[in-house]
mmCIF file of C-alpha atoms in Angstrom:
data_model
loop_
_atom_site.group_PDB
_atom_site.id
_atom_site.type_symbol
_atom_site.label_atom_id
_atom_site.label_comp_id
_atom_site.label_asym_id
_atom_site.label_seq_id
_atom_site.Cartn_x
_atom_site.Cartn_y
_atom_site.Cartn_z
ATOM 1 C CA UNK A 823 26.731 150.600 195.927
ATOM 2 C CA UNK A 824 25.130 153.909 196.621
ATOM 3 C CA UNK A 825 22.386 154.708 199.136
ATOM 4 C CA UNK A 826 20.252 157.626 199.688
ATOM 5 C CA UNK A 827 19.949 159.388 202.850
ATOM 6 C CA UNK A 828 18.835 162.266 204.387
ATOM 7 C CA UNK A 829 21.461 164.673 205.491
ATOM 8 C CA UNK A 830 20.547 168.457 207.513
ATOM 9 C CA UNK A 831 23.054 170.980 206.593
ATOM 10 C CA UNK A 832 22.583 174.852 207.049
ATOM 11 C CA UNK A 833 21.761 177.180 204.236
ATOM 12 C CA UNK A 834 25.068 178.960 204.026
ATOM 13 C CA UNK A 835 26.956 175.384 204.221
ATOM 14 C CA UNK A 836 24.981 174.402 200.967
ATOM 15 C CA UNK A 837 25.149 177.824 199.552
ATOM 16 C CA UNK A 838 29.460 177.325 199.903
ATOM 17 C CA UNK A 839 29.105 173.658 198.202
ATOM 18 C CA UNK A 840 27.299 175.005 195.531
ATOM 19 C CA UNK A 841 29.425 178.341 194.699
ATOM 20 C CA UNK A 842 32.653 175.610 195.029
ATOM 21 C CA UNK A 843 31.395 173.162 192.833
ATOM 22 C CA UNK A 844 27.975 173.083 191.427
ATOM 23 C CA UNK A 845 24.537 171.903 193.290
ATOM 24 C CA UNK A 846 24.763 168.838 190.817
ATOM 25 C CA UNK A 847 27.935 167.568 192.485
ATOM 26 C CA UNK A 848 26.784 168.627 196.020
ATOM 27 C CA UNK A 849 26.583 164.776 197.023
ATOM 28 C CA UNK A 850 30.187 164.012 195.240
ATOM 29 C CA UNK A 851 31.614 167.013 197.238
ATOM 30 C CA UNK A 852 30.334 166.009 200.199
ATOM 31 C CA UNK A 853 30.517 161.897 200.314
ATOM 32 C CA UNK A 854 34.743 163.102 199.446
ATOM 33 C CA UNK A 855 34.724 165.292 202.148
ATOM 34 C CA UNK A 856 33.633 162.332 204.367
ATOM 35 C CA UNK A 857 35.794 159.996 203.619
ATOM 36 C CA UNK A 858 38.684 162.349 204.359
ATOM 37 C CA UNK A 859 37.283 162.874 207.765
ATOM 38 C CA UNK A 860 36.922 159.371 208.676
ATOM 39 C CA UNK A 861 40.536 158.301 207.105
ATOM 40 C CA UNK A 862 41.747 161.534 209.551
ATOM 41 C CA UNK A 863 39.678 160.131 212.705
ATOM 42 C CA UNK A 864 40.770 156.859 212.013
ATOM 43 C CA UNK A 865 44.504 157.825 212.085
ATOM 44 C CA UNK A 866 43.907 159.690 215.170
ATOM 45 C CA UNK A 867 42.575 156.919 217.138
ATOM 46 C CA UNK A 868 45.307 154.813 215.729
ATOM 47 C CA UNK A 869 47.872 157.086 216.988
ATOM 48 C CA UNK A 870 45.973 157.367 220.218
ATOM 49 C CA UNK A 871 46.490 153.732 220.664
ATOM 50 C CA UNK A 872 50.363 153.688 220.100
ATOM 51 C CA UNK A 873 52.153 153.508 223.267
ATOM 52 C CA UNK A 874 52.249 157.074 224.173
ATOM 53 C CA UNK A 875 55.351 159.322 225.377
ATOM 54 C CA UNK A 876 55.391 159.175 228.930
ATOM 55 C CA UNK A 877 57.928 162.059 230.511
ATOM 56 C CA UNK A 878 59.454 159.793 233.233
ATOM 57 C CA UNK A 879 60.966 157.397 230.557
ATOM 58 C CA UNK A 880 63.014 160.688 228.893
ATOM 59 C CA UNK A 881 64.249 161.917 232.501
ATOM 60 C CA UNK A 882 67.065 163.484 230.396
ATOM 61 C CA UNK A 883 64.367 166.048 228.789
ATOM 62 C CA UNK A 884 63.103 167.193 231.586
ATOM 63 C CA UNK A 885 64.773 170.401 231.140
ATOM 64 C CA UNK A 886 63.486 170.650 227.724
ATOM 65 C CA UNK A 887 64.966 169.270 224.487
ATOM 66 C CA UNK A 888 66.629 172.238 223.005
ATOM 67 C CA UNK A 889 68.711 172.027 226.258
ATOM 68 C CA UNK A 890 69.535 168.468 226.072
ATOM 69 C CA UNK A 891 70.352 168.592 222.254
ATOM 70 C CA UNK A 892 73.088 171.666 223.203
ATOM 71 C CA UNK A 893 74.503 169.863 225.923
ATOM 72 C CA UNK A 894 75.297 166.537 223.589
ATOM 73 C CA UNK A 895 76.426 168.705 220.591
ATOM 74 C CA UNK A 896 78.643 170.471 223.653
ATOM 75 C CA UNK A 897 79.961 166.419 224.383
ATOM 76 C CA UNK A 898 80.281 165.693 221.154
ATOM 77 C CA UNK A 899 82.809 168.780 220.268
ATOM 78 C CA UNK A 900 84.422 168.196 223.833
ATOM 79 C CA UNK A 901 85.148 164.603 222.488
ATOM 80 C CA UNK A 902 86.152 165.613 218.978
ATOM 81 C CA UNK A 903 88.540 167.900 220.866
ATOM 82 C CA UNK A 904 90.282 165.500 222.204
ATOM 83 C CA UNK A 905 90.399 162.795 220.069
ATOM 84 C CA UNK A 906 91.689 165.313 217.263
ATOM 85 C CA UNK A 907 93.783 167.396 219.545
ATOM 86 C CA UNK A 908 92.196 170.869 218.184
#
């Protein structure tokens, strides 16, 4: 079900809608445009919610990940090394 109401939007704003897709599918255009936004804010707060990353749990990226990555590709070829004798 549809409802009217009263929305304030500036002159160039409407002026964009209307070049883009026609002042007789201004309201189409813009309830779409909407519901985007509120599926994007909803995923937002839903990822705000998540447990977030807390540094002090990941001690070992303290020095930054790019570091820690070389340093277990660096273990990884020092145990390949061995365990192949090359």
């Amino acid at each position: 079900m549809n409802r009217r109401t009263h929305v304030v939007l500036s002159e160039q704003l409407v002026k964009e809608i209307d070049t883009l897709v026609g002042s007789r599918q201004r309201s189409g255009f813009i309830a779409l445009a909407v519901e985007r936004e509120l599926v994007r804010r909803r995923q937002l707060k839903a990822l705000d919610q998540l447990v977030a990353w807390d540094e002090k749990d990941h001690p070992e990226l303290k020095q930054g990940a790019a570091k820690y990555v070389r340093k277990l590709r660096r273990e990884y070829d020092e145990h390949l090394e061995k365990a192949t004798g090359r």
